[in-house]
Amino acid sequence: VASPTGLVLPIETIVRELDRLGVDTLVDAAHAPGMVPISVRELGAAYWTGNGHKWLCGPKGGGALVVREDRRSGVVPLVTSHGRNDPASRPRLWKEFDWQGTIDPTAILSLPAAIRLVGGLDPGGWPELMAANRSLALEARRRLSTALGLEPIAPDSMVGAMAAVPLAGLATDAEAVSLARTLAVADRVEVAVAPWPVPAARSSPEAPATAVLLRVSAQRYNDGSDLDALEGALQLRLHVAPATPRP
Ligand SMILES: Cc1ncc(COP(=O)(O)O)c(C=O)c1O
């Protein structure tokens, strides 16, 4: 899941095709756990990382690194772990990665509880929650695209629980930061507003952004009233017409 656009990339195809060319993939799946169904084993990427503090609602700092069996011997941490010389027969990667320095493992140890708790909120568990979040993200995208008079940036099949739309009339990094701040502080709407491409992806530090993207995230605590609030705030700040006329 790409961060600035929120788009879900066809990762199975990407991994398979690169594999065919002899290229290993490291899948940055920071947003994937809890947003889209995943089977790391079936995906078969050489390396995969995912976060627990995004859609799984775990504490910050918990995540996972998965290394395919045939690549494990080449992977070592920058800081080795307590227990590296543990004579017990635990996998070498666990011994070397699990307890580095004085790291606080609370976030990692809390993840199973977070997964159980959030997955227990709906009768249908995680699949139901993920589907509901996706529906709300799609609704947000429809409403914002209509209000802004724009075509969606990608097909519905590439939407998970986030949706980004370009904002006409804004172009600079400073304008993006300023709008995000106004929406958060004055309108109490937390939404990502970021220049596109991100600075690190531009040809030089001086190269300007070509667009500013507004990215909505839909989690279980959101509903249509949050979209109303966002639409109202955009009307106020950008003079955008509402997608759905309100009384
Ligand atoms: C695609 C992607 N990779 C990596 C990260 C960084 O995650 P972390 O919070 O672990 O620094 C993010 C955070 O938004 C992300 O969206």
Short mmCIF file of C-alpha atoms and ligand atoms in Angstrom, two decimals:
data_model
loop_
_atom_site.label_atom_id
_atom_site.label_comp_id
_atom_site.label_asym_id
_atom_site.label_seq_id
_atom_site.Cartn_x
_atom_site.Cartn_y
_atom_site.Cartn_z
CA VAL A 1 0.00 0.00 0.00
CA ALA A 2 1.64 3.21 -1.15
CA SER A 3 1.56 5.90 1.49
CA PRO A 4 0.86 9.20 -0.33
CA THR A 5 -1.83 7.82 -2.65
CA GLY A 6 -3.11 5.03 -0.41
CA LEU A 7 -3.29 2.80 -3.49
CA VAL A 8 -3.06 -0.96 -3.14
CA LEU A 9 -0.48 -2.16 -5.66
CA PRO A 10 -0.85 -5.53 -7.43
CA ILE A 11 1.91 -6.94 -5.25
CA GLU A 12 1.42 -10.61 -6.22
CA THR A 13 2.07 -9.73 -9.89
CA ILE A 14 4.99 -7.45 -9.04
CA VAL A 15 6.71 -10.09 -6.89
CA ARG A 16 6.07 -12.86 -9.43
CA GLU A 17 7.35 -10.88 -12.40
CA LEU A 18 10.46 -9.62 -10.61
CA ASP A 19 11.13 -13.12 -9.34
CA ARG A 20 10.98 -14.34 -12.95
CA LEU A 21 13.70 -11.81 -13.81
CA GLY A 22 15.82 -12.96 -10.87
CA VAL A 23 15.15 -9.83 -8.80
CA ASP A 24 14.40 -10.15 -5.08
CA THR A 25 11.62 -8.00 -3.65
CA LEU A 26 11.42 -6.36 -0.26
CA VAL A 27 7.74 -5.62 0.20
CA ASP A 28 7.15 -2.51 2.31
CA ALA A 29 3.76 -3.57 3.63
CA ALA A 30 3.68 -1.03 6.46
CA HIS A 31 -0.04 -0.34 5.91
CA ALA A 32 -1.13 -3.79 4.83
CA PRO A 33 -1.78 -5.69 8.11
CA GLY A 34 -5.41 -5.03 9.05
CA MET A 35 -6.17 -3.12 5.84
CA VAL A 36 -6.02 -5.82 3.18
CA PRO A 37 -5.99 -9.62 3.34
CA ILE A 38 -2.42 -10.91 3.39
CA SER A 39 -0.68 -14.24 3.07
CA VAL A 40 3.04 -13.57 3.34
CA ARG A 41 3.84 -17.21 2.71
CA GLU A 42 1.78 -17.40 -0.49
CA LEU A 43 3.17 -14.08 -1.69
CA GLY A 44 6.62 -15.61 -1.50
CA ALA A 45 8.61 -12.35 -1.51
CA ALA A 46 12.23 -12.61 -0.42
CA TYR A 47 11.62 -9.99 2.29
CA TRP A 48 8.45 -8.51 3.76
CA THR A 49 7.90 -5.89 6.46
CA GLY A 50 4.63 -4.80 8.03
CA ASN A 51 3.53 -2.53 10.87
CA GLY A 52 1.36 -3.26 13.86
CA HIS A 53 0.73 0.36 14.78
CA LYS A 54 -1.29 1.34 11.75
CA TRP A 55 -4.41 -0.69 10.88
CA LEU A 56 -3.99 -3.28 13.64
CA CYS A 57 -4.21 -0.40 16.14
CA GLY A 58 -1.23 -1.70 18.14
CA PRO A 59 1.16 0.57 20.03
CA LYS A 60 3.80 2.41 18.02
CA GLY A 61 6.98 0.50 17.41
CA GLY A 62 5.61 -3.01 16.80
CA GLY A 63 6.06 -4.59 13.41
CA ALA A 64 7.30 -7.65 11.61
CA LEU A 65 10.16 -8.59 9.32
CA VAL A 66 9.68 -11.82 7.40
CA VAL A 67 12.59 -13.29 5.47
CA ARG A 68 12.01 -16.17 3.07
CA GLU A 69 13.79 -19.30 4.23
CA ASP A 70 16.33 -19.34 1.39
CA ARG A 71 17.43 -15.75 2.15
CA ARG A 72 17.74 -16.05 5.93
CA SER A 73 21.42 -16.91 6.08
CA GLY A 74 22.29 -13.53 4.51
CA VAL A 75 20.37 -11.40 6.99
CA VAL A 76 21.97 -10.00 10.15
CA PRO A 77 20.83 -7.10 12.34
CA LEU A 78 22.86 -3.88 12.69
CA VAL A 79 22.78 -4.38 16.46
CA THR A 80 22.93 -7.93 17.71
CA SER A 81 20.59 -9.16 20.39
CA HIS A 82 20.92 -10.33 23.94
CA GLY A 83 20.59 -14.08 23.76
CA ARG A 84 22.64 -14.41 20.58
CA ASN A 85 24.75 -16.97 22.41
CA ASP A 86 21.72 -18.71 23.94
CA PRO A 87 22.43 -22.43 23.64
CA ALA A 88 18.71 -23.20 23.22
CA SER A 89 17.82 -24.21 19.70
CA ARG A 90 15.77 -21.17 18.68
CA PRO A 91 16.04 -19.91 15.09
CA ARG A 92 19.16 -17.78 14.58
CA LEU A 93 17.14 -14.78 13.33
CA TRP A 94 15.10 -14.73 16.54
CA LYS A 95 18.21 -14.94 18.67
CA GLU A 96 19.87 -12.09 16.78
CA PHE A 97 16.90 -9.76 16.34
CA ASP A 98 14.55 -10.23 19.27
CA TRP A 99 16.15 -8.31 22.16
CA GLN A 100 18.46 -5.60 20.96
CA GLY A 101 20.08 -3.46 23.65
CA THR A 102 17.50 -2.07 26.06
CA ILE A 103 14.64 -2.12 23.55
CA ASP A 104 11.20 -1.97 25.18
CA PRO A 105 9.29 -4.95 23.74
CA THR A 106 5.88 -3.78 25.02
CA ALA A 107 4.58 -2.76 21.59
CA ILE A 108 5.50 -6.11 20.08
CA LEU A 109 4.12 -8.13 22.98
CA SER A 110 0.84 -6.17 22.86
CA LEU A 111 0.11 -6.98 19.24
CA PRO A 112 -1.73 -10.27 19.76
CA ALA A 113 -4.12 -8.50 22.17
CA ALA A 114 -4.67 -5.64 19.69
CA ILE A 115 -5.37 -8.11 16.89
CA ARG A 116 -7.86 -10.01 19.06
CA LEU A 117 -9.57 -6.88 20.34
CA VAL A 118 -10.05 -5.08 17.01
CA GLY A 119 -10.85 -8.34 15.21
CA GLY A 120 -13.55 -9.02 17.81
CA LEU A 121 -15.45 -5.77 17.29
CA ASP A 122 -17.57 -7.12 14.42
CA PRO A 123 -19.29 -10.50 14.21
CA GLY A 124 -17.46 -11.18 10.95
CA GLY A 125 -14.07 -10.36 12.51
CA TRP A 126 -11.26 -8.82 10.50
CA PRO A 127 -12.76 -9.59 7.05
CA GLU A 128 -15.92 -7.66 7.98
CA LEU A 129 -13.99 -4.75 9.46
CA MET A 130 -11.69 -4.50 6.45
CA ALA A 131 -14.64 -4.62 4.04
CA ALA A 132 -16.49 -1.90 5.98
CA ASN A 133 -13.42 0.33 6.03
CA ARG A 134 -12.96 -0.16 2.30
CA SER A 135 -16.62 0.74 1.62
CA LEU A 136 -16.23 3.97 3.57
CA ALA A 137 -12.98 4.83 1.77
CA LEU A 138 -14.72 4.26 -1.58
CA GLU A 139 -17.63 6.42 -0.49
CA ALA A 140 -15.20 9.15 0.58
CA ARG A 141 -13.49 8.95 -2.80
CA ARG A 142 -16.80 9.18 -4.68
CA ARG A 143 -17.99 12.14 -2.65
CA LEU A 144 -14.69 14.03 -2.85
CA SER A 145 -14.22 13.32 -6.57
CA THR A 146 -17.72 14.64 -7.25
CA ALA A 147 -17.20 17.72 -5.09
CA LEU A 148 -13.87 18.47 -6.75
CA GLY A 149 -15.12 17.61 -10.24
CA LEU A 150 -12.37 15.05 -10.80
CA GLU A 151 -12.03 11.51 -12.08
CA PRO A 152 -10.61 9.07 -9.50
CA ILE A 153 -6.82 8.65 -9.76
CA ALA A 154 -7.07 4.83 -10.08
CA PRO A 155 -9.72 2.09 -10.35
CA ASP A 156 -11.77 0.99 -7.32
CA SER A 157 -9.83 -2.29 -7.31
CA MET A 158 -6.76 -0.35 -6.06
CA VAL A 159 -8.52 1.12 -3.04
CA GLY A 160 -8.07 -0.38 0.42
CA ALA A 161 -9.03 1.70 3.44
CA MET A 162 -7.51 4.95 2.18
CA ALA A 163 -8.42 7.22 -0.71
CA ALA A 164 -6.49 10.16 -2.13
CA VAL A 165 -7.74 12.96 -4.35
CA PRO A 166 -5.71 15.79 -5.90
CA LEU A 167 -6.61 19.29 -4.77
CA ALA A 168 -6.71 21.77 -7.64
CA GLY A 169 -5.18 25.14 -6.96
CA LEU A 170 -2.62 23.90 -4.43
CA ALA A 171 0.86 22.95 -5.51
CA THR A 172 3.56 23.69 -2.98
CA ASP A 173 4.76 21.77 0.06
CA ALA A 174 4.01 24.80 2.22
CA GLU A 175 0.41 25.02 1.01
CA ALA A 176 -0.11 21.33 1.80
CA VAL A 177 1.27 21.71 5.32
CA SER A 178 -0.78 24.83 5.92
CA LEU A 179 -4.07 23.25 4.78
CA ALA A 180 -3.48 20.09 6.85
CA ARG A 181 -2.85 22.27 9.88
CA THR A 182 -5.93 24.41 9.36
CA LEU A 183 -8.14 21.36 8.87
CA ALA A 184 -6.74 19.75 12.03
CA VAL A 185 -6.60 22.77 14.33
CA ALA A 186 -9.49 24.96 13.17
CA ASP A 187 -11.85 22.35 11.71
CA ARG A 188 -10.82 19.39 13.87
CA VAL A 189 -10.54 17.09 10.85
CA GLU A 190 -7.46 14.83 10.82
CA VAL A 191 -6.60 14.09 7.23
CA ALA A 192 -3.32 13.78 5.35
CA VAL A 193 -2.52 16.57 2.90
CA ALA A 194 0.78 16.01 1.14
CA PRO A 195 2.63 17.14 -1.96
CA TRP A 196 3.02 14.70 -4.81
CA PRO A 197 5.51 13.33 -5.68
CA VAL A 198 6.95 13.23 -2.17
CA PRO A 199 10.20 15.28 -1.97
CA ALA A 200 12.39 12.16 -1.90
CA ALA A 201 10.92 10.98 -5.23
CA ARG A 202 11.63 14.21 -7.13
CA SER A 203 14.53 14.67 -9.51
CA SER A 204 16.19 17.29 -7.26
CA PRO A 205 15.48 19.03 -3.95
CA GLU A 206 14.44 22.14 -5.92
CA ALA A 207 11.99 20.30 -8.20
CA PRO A 208 8.46 21.42 -7.35
CA ALA A 209 5.57 19.10 -6.54
CA THR A 210 3.10 18.58 -9.37
CA ALA A 211 0.04 18.13 -7.14
CA VAL A 212 -1.19 18.16 -3.60
CA LEU A 213 -3.06 15.06 -2.49
CA LEU A 214 -5.68 14.89 0.22
CA ARG A 215 -5.77 11.38 1.67
CA VAL A 216 -8.66 10.06 3.72
CA SER A 217 -8.30 7.03 5.99
CA ALA A 218 -11.37 5.03 7.01
CA GLN A 219 -11.14 3.05 10.25
CA ARG A 220 -13.94 1.53 12.29
CA TYR A 221 -14.38 4.66 14.41
CA ASN A 222 -15.22 6.71 11.28
CA ASP A 223 -18.56 7.02 9.56
CA GLY A 224 -20.44 9.23 7.10
CA SER A 225 -20.57 12.10 9.59
CA ASP A 226 -16.78 12.40 9.36
CA LEU A 227 -17.11 12.76 5.60
CA ASP A 228 -19.73 15.48 6.18
CA ALA A 229 -17.26 17.29 8.45
CA LEU A 230 -14.47 17.00 5.88
CA GLU A 231 -16.69 18.20 3.06
CA GLY A 232 -17.84 21.14 5.16
CA ALA A 233 -14.26 22.07 6.00
CA LEU A 234 -13.17 21.86 2.36
CA GLN A 235 -16.07 24.07 1.36
CA LEU A 236 -14.88 26.61 3.87
CA ARG A 237 -11.16 26.42 3.11
CA LEU A 238 -11.15 25.70 -0.63
CA HIS A 239 -14.65 26.81 -1.64
CA VAL A 240 -15.41 23.29 -2.85
CA ALA A 241 -19.09 22.58 -3.55
CA PRO A 242 -20.67 19.79 -1.48
CA ALA A 243 -21.18 16.45 -3.26
CA THR A 244 -24.44 15.80 -1.44
CA PRO A 245 -26.71 18.79 -0.88
CA ARG A 246 -27.50 19.11 2.81
CA PRO A 247 -30.58 20.82 4.26
C1 LIG B 1 4.59 2.53 2.89
C2 LIG B 1 5.18 2.91 4.23
N1 LIG B 1 6.37 2.41 4.59
C3 LIG B 1 6.94 2.72 5.77
C4 LIG B 1 6.33 3.58 6.65
C5 LIG B 1 7.03 3.91 7.93
O1 LIG B 1 6.49 3.28 8.98
P1 LIG B 1 7.06 3.43 10.48
O2 LIG B 1 5.91 4.01 11.24
O3 LIG B 1 7.40 2.05 10.89
O4 LIG B 1 8.22 4.35 10.44
C6 LIG B 1 5.09 4.13 6.33
C7 LIG B 1 4.41 5.05 7.24
O5 LIG B 1 3.45 5.67 6.94
C8 LIG B 1 4.50 3.78 5.08
O6 LIG B 1 3.31 4.28 4.72
#
